[in-house]
Amino acid sequence: MKKIVFGNTAKFTRRKFIVGSAAAAGGGLALGFNPFGAIGEAAAQAANGGAELGIWVVVKPDSSCVIRIARSEMGQGTLTGLAQLVAEELGCDWKKVTTEGLTPNRNLAAKRVWGNMSTGGSQGIRQSQDYGRRGGAVARMMLLQAAADQWKVLVGELTVASGVITHAASKRSTTYGKVAAAAAKLTPPDPKTIKLKEPKDWTIAGKPMKRLDTADKLNGSKVYAIDVKLPGMLHAAIKASPVFGGKLKSVDEAKIASMPGVKKVVKVSDNAVAVVADTWWRAKTALDALPIVWDEGEGAKASDKTIAEHLKSGLAATETNGERIHGDAKAAIAGAAKKVSATYSTPFLSHACMEVGNCTVKLSDGKAEAWLPTQNLEASLAGLSTASGLPLAQCEIHRHDLGGGFGRRGGTQDYIHQAVAIAKAMPAGTPVKMIWSREEDQAHDFFRPISICEMSAGLDAQGNMVGFQMRLSGQSINAQLNPAGIVRGKDMRQLQGYYEAPGDAQLGYTVPNLLLEYAMRNTHVPVGPWRGVNTNQNGLYMECFIEEVARAAGKDSLEFRRSMMSKHPKHLAVLNAAAEKGNWGKPLPPGVHRGIAQFMGYGSYSAATAEVSVSPQGKLKVHRMVLALNCGHAVNPSQIAAQVEGSVAYGLGATLYGEMRVENGRMVDLNFDTYEILKLAEFPKVETVIVPTHDFWGGVGEPTICVVAPAVLNAIFAATGKPVRTLPIKDQKLTAA
Amino acid sequence: MPKLNINGRIRDVQVEPDTPLLWAIREQVGLTGTKYGCGVAQCGACSVHINGELQRSCSMRVSDVKPSDKIVTIEGLSRNSSHPVQKAWLAVDVPQCGYCQSGQIMAAVSLLKKNPKPTDKDIDEAMTNICRCGTYQRVREAVHMAAGNGNGTRARSADRASRRS
């Protein structure tokens, strides 16, 4: 949490400052009160005709309120949710709320007063809610104080509703807009001392408000980074070595020199080549025609088969890269009345954001600018600085909402490095927009890691699980992107969802003897976070195997789980909510079967039921899913439901179709013809049950995806009598029992 | 020089005849509401209407289009987003990231023009555009709403949950 310090000296210098900043902002009410010397005139101008009250809120004369947003918006609804939280404490008229996206440059210039701008790990709301609500409250208190001062009454005698301040005793009222200018002259209260509203008293937060960012998505006017137009702009298409780790050996530029619109062939780093042309289509056409020779290197020997063998070696090995041990699972299983064993696996997956990778860069006069879709604006700024060789202060990131993120566009700033390299090869001041083709986007992702998982369980004579053993072998995200996250060879991130510690990703079962081990087996394929990250595979492994164990014990899937959850009441409550809404135990239409699963990630508890049928021809249909979620506080139930529905689309699509195959060291599935994506016709009826306990702040964007695949697979098990142990389902023959 | 009739205006486009219509629309005409998603007619983000027919513009060449063919893009669908489909999209809060929504809307408009009262099955068959955010349930609801098939197909379970809590 960043430190918010409100300077007391502002009071003494106020009058002088107002004159200067009002002039800078073009007069009017732009007071630009500046408790943080570093913000300066830029912020005063940014107030744009309004009064800046604290750092998060600008109030205009017509009482409309601009709420500043630090996090990226990529569809997940964080922008609206954060605005609701700020507006709740501000007490303004929700209909008069607009938002302003902060840029990393402003944040840097203000000594990062707006905090961390990264948007990942389902943290957009939960890591911003406290400062946002306090920011709204600061502004409200300043506005009320200004009215009290004007009327010479005690501030405690005032009430506020929808931006109208009332003094009941004297029957006077005024608006936020009318007192904003006076309010901006006051010293803001210390946000740390403010008592925030109880969630039960919320009237804006906690309600299914419409999104604030829909209008320009309906008529084509929204400008994504890929849509940016700049005077004199050129366009680049790029191809990196299709084999990871390969190098560019040579290109035959002469072959394309006379093609229409071609300006230049640019070698990018040592592993890629770009063609710059007057339009992107011409650049791409020329690139496709360009003879390229790659030095493919060692990676070219890798294939699905060699990778699978490599992962299997992790099952047989004895060393571990992370474990959780309780009791003696091996002995318990060896001495058990009944033993169950199974091996599961999941493949690499691409993110396939609808907006392909792109970045526009302009380098001129000691200045570097970039336009790109990014989940981490500050990492983009740093990347631009590194790539351009210019100090941060001479770099500028232009903010755009993203056409999808899903974890692809966080810390890794590969687009920006490529685009800067291309722009450097062109005359100074020439903006160049680099766009990846869909094929390039599929070929050069940071993929969801591949893994294989062997599990055993022992049951006593009564069918109770007395021991559980797992050995998980697969690729590490930290090894790729965050080596510091691996401590003394242990990478606990790969055991996400299996933790003993409560709060984030705790396993919801108590087993007397437990042994969970991770064996790191990295490949040459780059990996990274993919919506839900390791809870996807880990939730599937655990919950599908538990289903096998429950059936071996001859017990009901729900009851078997419940019997191990008494020490995990929050997990259990969510499971119960899904079971109740999912009509667990109640009759289904002929041929329809049910499955259930529960798991935890990103500080929230999830459970799901799925109803499926398998036709005599083996065709699978997912009819209905119920997803239950306890995310602590529910800021916007409608958008939470949207995220849950989204997690079903992303998770079910991966379950049915998702697989990035590797052949000769490169990705095989380069477009949606073979990397199939779930479509509307296959989308089941999804019902979201939000069961918030209002005692913590959990994530929303990622938590529920981890129960989608196991609930569906467990329903298929019910329908066919056979477990599905590897994904995707598409090439497997299902036979109705 | 090829001529295109886009949203009621004749536009000269300086491109090779085999240039995909999508890229002529985006790069020559400058209308960027029509999106590139896959380039192989799989995702539908590039959907436009040509003489009232839904077409995936990434897989049509400029030379396939006659100057008399009337092309309508998302920008030309209505004034002020006033088409019933756009209104329904707003009412149901369909978009998430929004990138595929131009194509979704163009597909829905085309469906409703041919079939003013589509069933769920009709919607399944017509709405084949890819959305990675997973807005499908709301797309279905908004199509029904635009068709006047009651207030969508379902009550919002999440809204009910929020009231209960």
PDB file of C-alpha atoms in Angstrom, chain A residues 73-76 206-211 213-215 217-224 226-229 235 260 278-282 284-285 350-356 401-404 406 433 435-439 530-531 580-581 621 637-643 645-647 649-650 653 671-673 675-692 694, chain B residues 14-16 18-20 23-24 26-45 56 58 73-78 80-81 85-102 104-105 120-121 123-125 127-141 143 153-165:
ATOM      1  CA  GLU A  73      -9.530  -1.665 -18.334  1.00  0.00           C
ATOM      2  CA  MET A  74      -9.572  -4.710 -20.600  1.00  0.00           C
ATOM      3  CA  GLY A  75     -13.210  -5.668 -20.281  1.00  0.00           C
ATOM      4  CA  GLN A  76     -13.123  -6.852 -16.697  1.00  0.00           C
ATOM      5  CA  GLY A 206     -22.693  -3.198  -4.264  1.00  0.00           C
ATOM      6  CA  LYS A 207     -25.359  -2.435  -6.870  1.00  0.00           C
ATOM      7  CA  PRO A 208     -25.584  -3.767 -10.438  1.00  0.00           C
ATOM      8  CA  MET A 209     -24.784  -0.425 -12.042  1.00  0.00           C
ATOM      9  CA  LYS A 210     -24.396  -0.236 -15.790  1.00  0.00           C
ATOM     10  CA  ARG A 211     -20.838  -0.004 -17.019  1.00  0.00           C
ATOM     11  CA  ASP A 213     -17.576   2.489 -20.722  1.00  0.00           C
ATOM     12  CA  THR A 214     -20.147   0.953 -23.050  1.00  0.00           C
ATOM     13  CA  ALA A 215     -21.278   3.732 -25.374  1.00  0.00           C
ATOM     14  CA  LYS A 217     -18.152   0.107 -27.986  1.00  0.00           C
ATOM     15  CA  LEU A 218     -21.495   0.141 -29.813  1.00  0.00           C
ATOM     16  CA  ASN A 219     -20.732   2.384 -32.764  1.00  0.00           C
ATOM     17  CA  GLY A 220     -17.117   1.776 -33.715  1.00  0.00           C
ATOM     18  CA  SER A 221     -15.824   4.992 -32.219  1.00  0.00           C
ATOM     19  CA  LYS A 222     -13.714   3.459 -29.467  1.00  0.00           C
ATOM     20  CA  VAL A 223     -10.042   3.771 -30.295  1.00  0.00           C
ATOM     21  CA  TYR A 224      -7.970   0.780 -29.258  1.00  0.00           C
ATOM     22  CA  ILE A 226      -4.509  -0.955 -32.910  1.00  0.00           C
ATOM     23  CA  ASP A 227      -6.724   1.869 -34.256  1.00  0.00           C
ATOM     24  CA  VAL A 228      -4.345   4.740 -33.550  1.00  0.00           C
ATOM     25  CA  LYS A 229      -3.791   7.152 -36.434  1.00  0.00           C
ATOM     26  CA  HIS A 235       3.055   0.402 -40.658  1.00  0.00           C
ATOM     27  CA  PRO A 260       3.970  -1.662 -53.456  1.00  0.00           C
ATOM     28  CA  ASP A 278       2.796   2.681 -46.086  1.00  0.00           C
ATOM     29  CA  THR A 279      -0.050   0.379 -44.999  1.00  0.00           C
ATOM     30  CA  TRP A 280      -0.121  -2.679 -42.803  1.00  0.00           C
ATOM     31  CA  TRP A 281      -1.631  -4.876 -45.458  1.00  0.00           C
ATOM     32  CA  ARG A 282       1.196  -4.032 -47.836  1.00  0.00           C
ATOM     33  CA  LYS A 284       2.230  -8.007 -44.308  1.00  0.00           C
ATOM     34  CA  THR A 285       1.984  -8.982 -47.975  1.00  0.00           C
ATOM     35  CA  SER A 350      -2.519 -19.333 -25.984  1.00  0.00           C
ATOM     36  CA  HIS A 351      -4.426 -16.294 -24.722  1.00  0.00           C
ATOM     37  CA  ALA A 352      -5.829 -15.342 -28.117  1.00  0.00           C
ATOM     38  CA  CYS A 353      -6.901 -11.837 -27.124  1.00  0.00           C
ATOM     39  CA  MET A 354      -9.207 -10.487 -29.815  1.00  0.00           C
ATOM     40  CA  GLU A 355      -6.970  -7.450 -30.281  1.00  0.00           C
ATOM     41  CA  VAL A 356      -3.723  -8.895 -31.589  1.00  0.00           C
ATOM     42  CA  ASP A 401      -8.222   0.262 -23.072  1.00  0.00           C
ATOM     43  CA  LEU A 402      -7.294  -3.218 -24.162  1.00  0.00           C
ATOM     44  CA  GLY A 403      -9.057  -5.553 -26.556  1.00  0.00           C
ATOM     45  CA  GLY A 404      -8.539  -8.370 -24.074  1.00  0.00           C
ATOM     46  CA  PHE A 406      -6.159 -12.321 -19.724  1.00  0.00           C
ATOM     47  CA  LYS A 433       2.539   1.074 -35.984  1.00  0.00           C
ATOM     48  CA  ILE A 435       0.720  -5.076 -35.753  1.00  0.00           C
ATOM     49  CA  TRP A 436       1.140  -8.797 -35.237  1.00  0.00           C
ATOM     50  CA  SER A 437      -0.858 -11.030 -37.526  1.00  0.00           C
ATOM     51  CA  ARG A 438      -3.084 -13.525 -35.734  1.00  0.00           C
ATOM     52  CA  GLU A 439      -0.568 -16.175 -36.734  1.00  0.00           C
ATOM     53  CA  TRP A 530      -3.271 -17.109 -18.308  1.00  0.00           C
ATOM     54  CA  ARG A 531      -6.578 -16.117 -16.687  1.00  0.00           C
ATOM     55  CA  GLU A 580     -28.405 -25.834  -3.884  1.00  0.00           C
ATOM     56  CA  LYS A 581     -28.817 -23.607  -6.922  1.00  0.00           C
ATOM     57  CA  LYS A 621     -23.521 -30.786 -24.821  1.00  0.00           C
ATOM     58  CA  PRO A 637     -23.109  -7.962  -9.028  1.00  0.00           C
ATOM     59  CA  SER A 638     -23.931  -7.513 -12.708  1.00  0.00           C
ATOM     60  CA  GLN A 639     -20.279  -7.208 -13.660  1.00  0.00           C
ATOM     61  CA  ILE A 640     -19.328 -10.050 -11.339  1.00  0.00           C
ATOM     62  CA  ALA A 641     -21.840 -12.179 -13.246  1.00  0.00           C
ATOM     63  CA  ALA A 642     -20.261 -10.968 -16.494  1.00  0.00           C
ATOM     64  CA  GLN A 643     -16.851 -12.075 -15.268  1.00  0.00           C
ATOM     65  CA  GLU A 645     -19.848 -15.890 -17.599  1.00  0.00           C
ATOM     66  CA  GLY A 646     -16.538 -14.901 -19.171  1.00  0.00           C
ATOM     67  CA  SER A 647     -14.682 -17.448 -17.084  1.00  0.00           C
ATOM     68  CA  ALA A 649     -16.368 -19.119 -22.007  1.00  0.00           C
ATOM     69  CA  TYR A 650     -12.606 -19.037 -21.501  1.00  0.00           C
ATOM     70  CA  GLY A 653     -13.411 -23.373 -24.555  1.00  0.00           C
ATOM     71  CA  ASN A 671      -5.281 -19.420 -36.130  1.00  0.00           C
ATOM     72  CA  PHE A 672      -8.826 -20.111 -35.037  1.00  0.00           C
ATOM     73  CA  ASP A 673      -9.325 -22.811 -37.661  1.00  0.00           C
ATOM     74  CA  TYR A 675      -7.162 -23.352 -32.288  1.00  0.00           C
ATOM     75  CA  GLU A 676     -10.905 -23.435 -31.918  1.00  0.00           C
ATOM     76  CA  ILE A 677     -12.676 -20.962 -29.694  1.00  0.00           C
ATOM     77  CA  LEU A 678     -15.975 -21.582 -27.925  1.00  0.00           C
ATOM     78  CA  LYS A 679     -18.881 -19.865 -29.667  1.00  0.00           C
ATOM     79  CA  LEU A 680     -22.326 -18.735 -28.633  1.00  0.00           C
ATOM     80  CA  ALA A 681     -24.117 -21.938 -29.644  1.00  0.00           C
ATOM     81  CA  GLU A 682     -21.985 -23.972 -27.248  1.00  0.00           C
ATOM     82  CA  PHE A 683     -22.272 -21.551 -24.371  1.00  0.00           C
ATOM     83  CA  PRO A 684     -24.391 -23.134 -21.650  1.00  0.00           C
ATOM     84  CA  LYS A 685     -26.982 -21.349 -19.601  1.00  0.00           C
ATOM     85  CA  VAL A 686     -24.869 -19.845 -16.827  1.00  0.00           C
ATOM     86  CA  GLU A 687     -26.302 -18.858 -13.465  1.00  0.00           C
ATOM     87  CA  THR A 688     -24.152 -16.891 -11.081  1.00  0.00           C
ATOM     88  CA  VAL A 689     -24.745 -17.085  -7.358  1.00  0.00           C
ATOM     89  CA  ILE A 690     -22.846 -14.472  -5.415  1.00  0.00           C
ATOM     90  CA  VAL A 691     -22.637 -15.310  -1.729  1.00  0.00           C
ATOM     91  CA  PRO A 692     -20.568 -12.502  -0.266  1.00  0.00           C
ATOM     92  CA  HIS A 694     -18.569  -9.039   3.521  1.00  0.00           C
TER      93      HIS A 694
ATOM     94  CA  GLN B  14      -5.534   3.362 -53.616  1.00  0.00           C
ATOM     95  CA  VAL B  15      -4.938  -0.323 -53.113  1.00  0.00           C
ATOM     96  CA  GLU B  16      -4.052  -3.447 -55.027  1.00  0.00           C
ATOM     97  CA  ASP B  18      -6.566  -8.220 -54.032  1.00  0.00           C
ATOM     98  CA  THR B  19      -6.403  -6.177 -50.841  1.00  0.00           C
ATOM     99  CA  PRO B  20      -8.923  -7.447 -48.312  1.00  0.00           C
ATOM    100  CA  TRP B  23      -7.871  -3.325 -44.709  1.00  0.00           C
ATOM    101  CA  ALA B  24      -9.186  -0.902 -47.297  1.00  0.00           C
ATOM    102  CA  ARG B  26      -9.467   0.475 -41.963  1.00  0.00           C
ATOM    103  CA  GLU B  27      -6.435   1.921 -43.699  1.00  0.00           C
ATOM    104  CA  GLN B  28      -7.711   3.798 -46.731  1.00  0.00           C
ATOM    105  CA  VAL B  29     -11.138   4.916 -45.616  1.00  0.00           C
ATOM    106  CA  GLY B  30     -10.007   5.261 -42.003  1.00  0.00           C
ATOM    107  CA  LEU B  31     -13.006   3.613 -40.391  1.00  0.00           C
ATOM    108  CA  THR B  32     -11.535   1.548 -37.583  1.00  0.00           C
ATOM    109  CA  GLY B  33     -14.719   0.282 -35.938  1.00  0.00           C
ATOM    110  CA  THR B  34     -14.448  -2.771 -38.195  1.00  0.00           C
ATOM    111  CA  LYS B  35     -11.829  -4.969 -36.567  1.00  0.00           C
ATOM    112  CA  TYR B  36      -9.077  -7.349 -37.549  1.00  0.00           C
ATOM    113  CA  GLY B  37      -9.283 -10.526 -35.492  1.00  0.00           C
ATOM    114  CA  CYS B  38      -8.088 -13.495 -37.497  1.00  0.00           C
ATOM    115  CA  GLY B  39      -7.933 -12.666 -41.195  1.00  0.00           C
ATOM    116  CA  VAL B  40      -9.435 -16.016 -42.134  1.00  0.00           C
ATOM    117  CA  ALA B  41     -13.180 -15.450 -41.671  1.00  0.00           C
ATOM    118  CA  GLN B  42     -13.271 -17.367 -38.400  1.00  0.00           C
ATOM    119  CA  CYS B  43     -13.978 -14.718 -35.791  1.00  0.00           C
ATOM    120  CA  GLY B  44     -16.355 -12.226 -37.408  1.00  0.00           C
ATOM    121  CA  ALA B  45     -14.783  -9.102 -35.880  1.00  0.00           C
ATOM    122  CA  ARG B  56     -16.650 -11.022 -43.305  1.00  0.00           C
ATOM    123  CA  CYS B  58     -11.211  -9.789 -44.077  1.00  0.00           C
ATOM    124  CA  THR B  73     -19.923  -0.554 -41.444  1.00  0.00           C
ATOM    125  CA  ILE B  74     -20.670  -0.204 -37.744  1.00  0.00           C
ATOM    126  CA  GLU B  75     -20.132   3.548 -38.083  1.00  0.00           C
ATOM    127  CA  GLY B  76     -22.874   3.740 -40.677  1.00  0.00           C
ATOM    128  CA  LEU B  77     -25.388   1.553 -38.909  1.00  0.00           C
ATOM    129  CA  SER B  78     -27.304   4.402 -37.317  1.00  0.00           C
ATOM    130  CA  ASN B  80     -26.292   8.235 -32.388  1.00  0.00           C
ATOM    131  CA  SER B  81     -26.315   4.483 -31.789  1.00  0.00           C
ATOM    132  CA  VAL B  85     -29.774  -3.637 -31.621  1.00  0.00           C
ATOM    133  CA  GLN B  86     -27.392  -0.990 -30.313  1.00  0.00           C
ATOM    134  CA  LYS B  87     -30.017   0.122 -27.803  1.00  0.00           C
ATOM    135  CA  ALA B  88     -30.517  -3.447 -26.632  1.00  0.00           C
ATOM    136  CA  TRP B  89     -26.738  -3.898 -26.360  1.00  0.00           C
ATOM    137  CA  LEU B  90     -26.613  -0.853 -24.112  1.00  0.00           C
ATOM    138  CA  ALA B  91     -29.599  -1.932 -22.030  1.00  0.00           C
ATOM    139  CA  VAL B  92     -28.177  -5.403 -21.429  1.00  0.00           C
ATOM    140  CA  ASP B  93     -24.630  -4.090 -20.901  1.00  0.00           C
ATOM    141  CA  VAL B  94     -23.286  -6.626 -23.377  1.00  0.00           C
ATOM    142  CA  PRO B  95     -19.689  -5.534 -24.085  1.00  0.00           C
ATOM    143  CA  GLN B  96     -16.741  -6.314 -21.940  1.00  0.00           C
ATOM    144  CA  CYS B  97     -13.529  -5.351 -23.744  1.00  0.00           C
ATOM    145  CA  GLY B  98     -15.694  -4.399 -26.705  1.00  0.00           C
ATOM    146  CA  TYR B  99     -13.279  -5.376 -29.450  1.00  0.00           C
ATOM    147  CA  CYS B 100     -15.532  -7.973 -31.091  1.00  0.00           C
ATOM    148  CA  GLN B 101     -18.748  -6.066 -30.508  1.00  0.00           C
ATOM    149  CA  SER B 102     -18.892  -4.193 -33.812  1.00  0.00           C
ATOM    150  CA  GLN B 104     -21.457  -9.001 -33.050  1.00  0.00           C
ATOM    151  CA  ILE B 105     -23.807  -6.070 -33.588  1.00  0.00           C
ATOM    152  CA  ASP B 120     -32.542 -19.532 -29.422  1.00  0.00           C
ATOM    153  CA  LYS B 121     -31.691 -22.043 -32.111  1.00  0.00           C
ATOM    154  CA  ILE B 123     -29.470 -17.231 -32.668  1.00  0.00           C
ATOM    155  CA  ASP B 124     -27.118 -20.189 -32.189  1.00  0.00           C
ATOM    156  CA  GLU B 125     -26.880 -20.639 -35.919  1.00  0.00           C
ATOM    157  CA  MET B 127     -24.280 -15.631 -34.152  1.00  0.00           C
ATOM    158  CA  THR B 128     -20.977 -17.345 -34.877  1.00  0.00           C
ATOM    159  CA  ASN B 129     -18.691 -14.450 -33.967  1.00  0.00           C
ATOM    160  CA  ILE B 130     -15.931 -15.132 -31.477  1.00  0.00           C
ATOM    161  CA  CYS B 131     -15.874 -13.248 -28.191  1.00  0.00           C
ATOM    162  CA  ARG B 132     -12.961 -14.039 -25.902  1.00  0.00           C
ATOM    163  CA  CYS B 133     -14.446 -12.148 -22.963  1.00  0.00           C
ATOM    164  CA  GLY B 134     -17.442 -14.468 -23.081  1.00  0.00           C
ATOM    165  CA  THR B 135     -20.338 -12.066 -23.581  1.00  0.00           C
ATOM    166  CA  TYR B 136     -22.407 -14.747 -25.336  1.00  0.00           C
ATOM    167  CA  GLN B 137     -25.192 -14.983 -22.772  1.00  0.00           C
ATOM    168  CA  ARG B 138     -25.778 -11.245 -22.953  1.00  0.00           C
ATOM    169  CA  VAL B 139     -25.512 -11.246 -26.730  1.00  0.00           C
ATOM    170  CA  ARG B 140     -28.335 -13.773 -26.787  1.00  0.00           C
ATOM    171  CA  GLU B 141     -30.360 -11.733 -24.321  1.00  0.00           C
ATOM    172  CA  VAL B 143     -30.839 -10.120 -29.569  1.00  0.00           C
ATOM    173  CA  THR B 153     -34.630 -14.653 -21.963  1.00  0.00           C
ATOM    174  CA  ARG B 154     -33.922 -14.684 -18.293  1.00  0.00           C
ATOM    175  CA  ALA B 155     -33.961 -12.710 -15.131  1.00  0.00           C
ATOM    176  CA  ARG B 156     -30.527 -11.789 -13.936  1.00  0.00           C
ATOM    177  CA  SER B 157     -29.606 -14.386 -11.369  1.00  0.00           C
ATOM    178  CA  ALA B 158     -26.769 -12.247 -10.075  1.00  0.00           C
ATOM    179  CA  ASP B 159     -29.097  -9.328  -9.486  1.00  0.00           C
ATOM    180  CA  ARG B 160     -31.357 -11.542  -7.482  1.00  0.00           C
ATOM    181  CA  ALA B 161     -28.394 -12.792  -5.515  1.00  0.00           C
ATOM    182  CA  SER B 162     -27.329  -9.274  -4.714  1.00  0.00           C
ATOM    183  CA  ARG B 163     -30.734  -8.378  -3.397  1.00  0.00           C
ATOM    184  CA  ARG B 164     -30.812 -11.452  -1.231  1.00  0.00           C
ATOM    185  CA  SER B 165     -27.437 -10.833   0.368  1.00  0.00           C
TER     186      SER B 165
END
